[in-house]
CSV table of C-alpha atoms in Angstrom, one decimal:
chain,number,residue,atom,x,y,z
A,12,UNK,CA,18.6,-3.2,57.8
A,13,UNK,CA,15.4,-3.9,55.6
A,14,UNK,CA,16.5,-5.6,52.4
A,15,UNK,CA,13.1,-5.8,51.5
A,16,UNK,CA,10.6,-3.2,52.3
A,17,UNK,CA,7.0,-2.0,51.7
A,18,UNK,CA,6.1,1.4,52.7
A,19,UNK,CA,2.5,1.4,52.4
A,20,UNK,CA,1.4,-0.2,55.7
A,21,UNK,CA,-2.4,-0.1,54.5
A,22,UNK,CA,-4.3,0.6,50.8
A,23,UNK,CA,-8.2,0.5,50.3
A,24,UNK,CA,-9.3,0.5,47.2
A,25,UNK,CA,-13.0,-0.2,45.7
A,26,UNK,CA,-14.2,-3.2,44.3
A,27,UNK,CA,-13.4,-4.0,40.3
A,28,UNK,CA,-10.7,-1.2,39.7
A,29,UNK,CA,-7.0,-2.0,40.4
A,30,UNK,CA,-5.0,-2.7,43.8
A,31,UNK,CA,-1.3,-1.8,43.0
A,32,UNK,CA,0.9,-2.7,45.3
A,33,UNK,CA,4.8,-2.0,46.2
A,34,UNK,CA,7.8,-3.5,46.8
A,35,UNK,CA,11.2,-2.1,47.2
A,36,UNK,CA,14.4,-4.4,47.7
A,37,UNK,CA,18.1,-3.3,48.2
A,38,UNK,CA,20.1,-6.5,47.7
A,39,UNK,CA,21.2,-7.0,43.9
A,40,UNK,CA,21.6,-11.1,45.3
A,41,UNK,CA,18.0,-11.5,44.8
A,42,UNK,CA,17.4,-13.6,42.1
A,43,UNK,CA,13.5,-14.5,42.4
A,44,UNK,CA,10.5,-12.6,43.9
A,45,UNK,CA,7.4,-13.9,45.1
A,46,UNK,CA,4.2,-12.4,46.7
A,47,UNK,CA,2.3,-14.2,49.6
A,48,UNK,CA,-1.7,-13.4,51.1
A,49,UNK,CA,-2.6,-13.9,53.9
A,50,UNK,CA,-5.4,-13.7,55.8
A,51,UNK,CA,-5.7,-13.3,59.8
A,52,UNK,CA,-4.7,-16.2,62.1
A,53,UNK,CA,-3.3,-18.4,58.7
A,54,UNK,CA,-0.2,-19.0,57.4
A,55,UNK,CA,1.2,-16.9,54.3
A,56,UNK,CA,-0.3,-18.3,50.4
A,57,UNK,CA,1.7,-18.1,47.8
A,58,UNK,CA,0.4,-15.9,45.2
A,59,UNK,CA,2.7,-15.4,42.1
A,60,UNK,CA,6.4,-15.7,41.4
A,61,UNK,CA,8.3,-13.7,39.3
A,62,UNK,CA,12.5,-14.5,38.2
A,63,UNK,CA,14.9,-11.8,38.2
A,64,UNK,CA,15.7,-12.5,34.3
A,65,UNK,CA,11.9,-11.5,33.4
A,66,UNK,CA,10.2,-8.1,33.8
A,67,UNK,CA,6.6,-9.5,33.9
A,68,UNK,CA,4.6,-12.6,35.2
A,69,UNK,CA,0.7,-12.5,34.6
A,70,UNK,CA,-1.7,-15.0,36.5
A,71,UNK,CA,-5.6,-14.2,35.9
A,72,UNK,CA,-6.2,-11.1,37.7
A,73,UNK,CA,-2.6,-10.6,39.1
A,74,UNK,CA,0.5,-9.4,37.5
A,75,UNK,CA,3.6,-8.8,38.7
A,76,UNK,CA,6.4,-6.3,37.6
A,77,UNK,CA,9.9,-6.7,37.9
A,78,UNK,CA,12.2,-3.2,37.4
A,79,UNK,CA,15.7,-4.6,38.1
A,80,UNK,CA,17.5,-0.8,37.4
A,81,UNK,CA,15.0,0.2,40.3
A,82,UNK,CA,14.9,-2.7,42.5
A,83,UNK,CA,11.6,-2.3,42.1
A,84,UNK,CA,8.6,-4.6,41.6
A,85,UNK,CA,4.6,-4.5,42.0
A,86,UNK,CA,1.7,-6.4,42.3
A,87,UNK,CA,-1.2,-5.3,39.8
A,88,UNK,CA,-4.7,-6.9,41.2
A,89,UNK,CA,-7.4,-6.3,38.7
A,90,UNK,CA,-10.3,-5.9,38.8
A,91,UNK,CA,-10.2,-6.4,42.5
A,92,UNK,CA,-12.8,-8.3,44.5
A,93,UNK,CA,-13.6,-7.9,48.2
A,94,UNK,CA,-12.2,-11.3,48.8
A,95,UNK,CA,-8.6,-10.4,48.2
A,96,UNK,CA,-9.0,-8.2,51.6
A,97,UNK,CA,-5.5,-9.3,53.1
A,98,UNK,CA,-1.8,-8.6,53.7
A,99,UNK,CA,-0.1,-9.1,51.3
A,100,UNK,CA,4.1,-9.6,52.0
A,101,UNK,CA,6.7,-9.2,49.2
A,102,UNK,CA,9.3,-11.7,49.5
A,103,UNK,CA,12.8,-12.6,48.3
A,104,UNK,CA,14.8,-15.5,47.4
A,105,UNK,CA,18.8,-15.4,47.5
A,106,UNK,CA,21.3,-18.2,48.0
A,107,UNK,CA,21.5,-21.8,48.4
A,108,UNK,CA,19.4,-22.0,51.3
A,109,UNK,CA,16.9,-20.3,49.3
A,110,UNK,CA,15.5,-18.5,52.4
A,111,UNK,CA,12.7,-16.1,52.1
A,112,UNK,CA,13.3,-12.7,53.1
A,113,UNK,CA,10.0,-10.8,53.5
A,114,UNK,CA,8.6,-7.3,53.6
A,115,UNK,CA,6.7,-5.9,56.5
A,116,UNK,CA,3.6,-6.3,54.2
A,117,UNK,CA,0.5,-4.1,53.0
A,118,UNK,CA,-3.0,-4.5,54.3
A,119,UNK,CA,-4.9,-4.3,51.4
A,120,UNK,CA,-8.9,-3.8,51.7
A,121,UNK,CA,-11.2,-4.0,48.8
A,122,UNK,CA,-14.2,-2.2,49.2
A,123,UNK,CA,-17.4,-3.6,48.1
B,11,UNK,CA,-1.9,-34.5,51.3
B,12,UNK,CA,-3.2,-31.5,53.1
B,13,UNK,CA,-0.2,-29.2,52.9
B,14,UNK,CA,2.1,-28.1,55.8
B,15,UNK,CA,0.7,-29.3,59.4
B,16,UNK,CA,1.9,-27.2,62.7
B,17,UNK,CA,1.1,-28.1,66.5
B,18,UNK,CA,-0.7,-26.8,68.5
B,19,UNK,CA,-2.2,-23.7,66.9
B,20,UNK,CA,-1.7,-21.9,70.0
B,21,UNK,CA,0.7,-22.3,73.0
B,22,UNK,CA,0.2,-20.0,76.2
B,23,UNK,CA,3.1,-20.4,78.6
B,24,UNK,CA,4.5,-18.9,81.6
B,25,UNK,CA,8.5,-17.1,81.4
B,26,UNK,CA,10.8,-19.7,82.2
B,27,UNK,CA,9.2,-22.9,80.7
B,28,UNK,CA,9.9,-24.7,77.7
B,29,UNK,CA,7.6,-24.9,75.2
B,30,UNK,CA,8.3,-27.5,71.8
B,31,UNK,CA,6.1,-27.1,68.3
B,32,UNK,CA,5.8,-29.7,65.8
B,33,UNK,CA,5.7,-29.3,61.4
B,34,UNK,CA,5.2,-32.1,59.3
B,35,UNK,CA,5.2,-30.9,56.1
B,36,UNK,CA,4.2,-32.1,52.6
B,37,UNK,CA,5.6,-35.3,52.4
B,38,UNK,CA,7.4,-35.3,49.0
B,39,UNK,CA,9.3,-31.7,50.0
B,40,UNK,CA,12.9,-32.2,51.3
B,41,UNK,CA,13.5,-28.9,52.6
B,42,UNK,CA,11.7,-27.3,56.0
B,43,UNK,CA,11.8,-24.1,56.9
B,44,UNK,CA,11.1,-22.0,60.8
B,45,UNK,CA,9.8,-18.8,60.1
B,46,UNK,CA,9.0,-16.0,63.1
B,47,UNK,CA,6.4,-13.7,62.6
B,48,UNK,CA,5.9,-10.6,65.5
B,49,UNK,CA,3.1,-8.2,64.9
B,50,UNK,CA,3.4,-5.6,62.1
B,51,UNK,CA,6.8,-7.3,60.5
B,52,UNK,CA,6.7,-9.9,57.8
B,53,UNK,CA,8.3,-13.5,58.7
B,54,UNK,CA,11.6,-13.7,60.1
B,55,UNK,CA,14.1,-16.9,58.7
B,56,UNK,CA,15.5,-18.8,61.8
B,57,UNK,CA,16.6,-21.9,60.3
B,58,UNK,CA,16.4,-24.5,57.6
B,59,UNK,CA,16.7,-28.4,56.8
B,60,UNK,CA,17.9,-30.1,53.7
B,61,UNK,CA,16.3,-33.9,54.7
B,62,UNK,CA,17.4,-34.4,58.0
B,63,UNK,CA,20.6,-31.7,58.0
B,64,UNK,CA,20.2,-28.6,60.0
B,65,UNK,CA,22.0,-26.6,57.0
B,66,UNK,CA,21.9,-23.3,57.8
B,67,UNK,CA,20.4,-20.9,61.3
B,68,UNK,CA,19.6,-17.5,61.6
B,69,UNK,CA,21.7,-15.4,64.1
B,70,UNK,CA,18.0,-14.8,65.6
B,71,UNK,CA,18.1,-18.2,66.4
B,72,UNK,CA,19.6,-18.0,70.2
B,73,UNK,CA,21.0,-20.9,72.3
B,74,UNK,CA,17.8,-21.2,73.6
B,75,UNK,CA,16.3,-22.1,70.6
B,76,UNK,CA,17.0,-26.0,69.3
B,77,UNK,CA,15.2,-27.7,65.9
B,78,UNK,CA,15.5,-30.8,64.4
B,79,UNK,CA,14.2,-33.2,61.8
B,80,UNK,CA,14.8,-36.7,62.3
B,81,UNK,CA,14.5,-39.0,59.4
B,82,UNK,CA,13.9,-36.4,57.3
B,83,UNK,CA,9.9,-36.0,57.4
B,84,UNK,CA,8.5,-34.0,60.8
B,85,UNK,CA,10.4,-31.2,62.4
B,86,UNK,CA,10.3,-29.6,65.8
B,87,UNK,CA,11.4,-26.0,67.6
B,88,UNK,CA,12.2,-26.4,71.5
B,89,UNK,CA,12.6,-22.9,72.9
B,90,UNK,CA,14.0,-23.2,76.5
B,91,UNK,CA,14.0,-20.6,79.4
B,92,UNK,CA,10.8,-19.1,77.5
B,93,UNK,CA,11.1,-14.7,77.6
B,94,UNK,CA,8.5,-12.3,76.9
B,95,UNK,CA,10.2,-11.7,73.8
B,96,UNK,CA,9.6,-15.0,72.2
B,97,UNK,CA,5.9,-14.3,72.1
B,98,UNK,CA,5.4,-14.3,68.4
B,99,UNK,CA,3.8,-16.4,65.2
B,100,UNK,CA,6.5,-19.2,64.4
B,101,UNK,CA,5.8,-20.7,60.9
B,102,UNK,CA,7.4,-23.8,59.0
B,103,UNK,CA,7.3,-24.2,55.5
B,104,UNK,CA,8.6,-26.4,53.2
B,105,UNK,CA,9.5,-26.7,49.4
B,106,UNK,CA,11.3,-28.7,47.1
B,107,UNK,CA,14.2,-28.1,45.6
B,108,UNK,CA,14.7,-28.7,42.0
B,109,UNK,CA,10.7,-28.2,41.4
B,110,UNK,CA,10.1,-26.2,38.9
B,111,UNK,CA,8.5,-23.8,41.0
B,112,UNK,CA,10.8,-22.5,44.5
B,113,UNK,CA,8.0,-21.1,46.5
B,114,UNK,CA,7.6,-22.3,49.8
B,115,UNK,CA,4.5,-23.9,51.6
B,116,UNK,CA,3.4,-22.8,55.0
B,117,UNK,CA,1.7,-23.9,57.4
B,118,UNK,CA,-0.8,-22.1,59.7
B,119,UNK,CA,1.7,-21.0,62.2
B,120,UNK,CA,2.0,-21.7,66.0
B,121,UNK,CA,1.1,-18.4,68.4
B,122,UNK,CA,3.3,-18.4,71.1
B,123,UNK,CA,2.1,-16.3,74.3
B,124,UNK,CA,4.9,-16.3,77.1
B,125,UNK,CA,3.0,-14.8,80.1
């Protein structure tokens, strides 16, 4: 079972308006989120971070949202710039072990 | 420091062998991470290392699979009896607990290819 899950495979969106992107998660044990890039044949980069007690985290152009009653949170890129052309996975953090459970990520391409 | 270092990039091997990657990850991090990554699917946990305890695996992780991390610093995944299904991206990261921050670090990921 997907605790974690992103249902848009793919998004293309054009350069300088906003890339929003989805996250769904099922387990209420989650207790941080994080989002990762990453770009072919490279490992995932973390982007931005966002605890379970806050409902927003800004950083420049990215923004994440946190809606706990809707285990629910997205990614708000703006304005968007061909260079963040990537997947990007939504991730979750539970536990002691503080293991990351990912999405299945969302290919994001911004067109110039 | 450069960030998390994995060896080799690349690994293409025949079913049956055993293959072994290396991590070393950023020094001052006590925790490492194995990640595995197949095609379409975000990383998969497979186990993890407080220092040089092995504190928790993954029931992905089969007896075929064996990490360790002597001393603390570098880590490394032996896979024996290589299968087809093995061929995937394995990642390591590391972090550092009590940080402020709890993301983890990756590194660039070793492609396995069992052929």
């Amino acid at each position: 079972d997907q605790q974690v899950k992103q249902n848009s495979p793919s998004l293309s969106v054009q350069e300088g308006r906003i890339s929003i992107l989805n996250c769904d998660y099922t387990n209420s044990m989650f207790d941080y989120f994080l989002w990762y890039k990453k770009y072919p044949a490279e490992g995932p980069t973390f982007l931005i971070s966002i605890s379970s007690i806050k409902d927003k985290n800004e950083d420049g152009r990215f923004t994440v949202f946190l809606n706990k009653s809707a285990k629910h949170l997205s990614l708000h890129i703006v304005p968007s710039q061909p260079g963040d052309s990537a997947v990007y996975f939504c991730a979750a953090l539970s536990g002691s072990a503080r293991q990351l459970t990912f999405g299945s990520g969302t290919q994001l391409t911004v067109l110039p | 420091d450069t960030g998390v270092s994995q060896n080799p990039r690349h690994k293409i091997t025949k079913r049956g062998q055993n293959v072994t990657f290396r991590c070393d990850p950023i020094s001052e991090h006590n925790r490492l991470y194995w990640y595995r990554q197949t095609l379409g699917q975000g990383p998969e946990f497979l186990t993890y290392f407080q220092n040089e305890a092995q504190l928790e695996k993954s029931r992905l992780l089969s007896d075929r699979f064996s990490a360790e991390r002597p001393k603390g610093s570098f880590s490394t995944l032996e896979i024996q009896r290589t299968e087809q299904g093995d061929s995937a991206m394995y990642l390591c990261a590391s972090s550092l607990v009590g940080g402020i921050n709890t993301e983890a670090f990756f590194g660039q990921g070793t492609r396995l290819t069992v052929v």
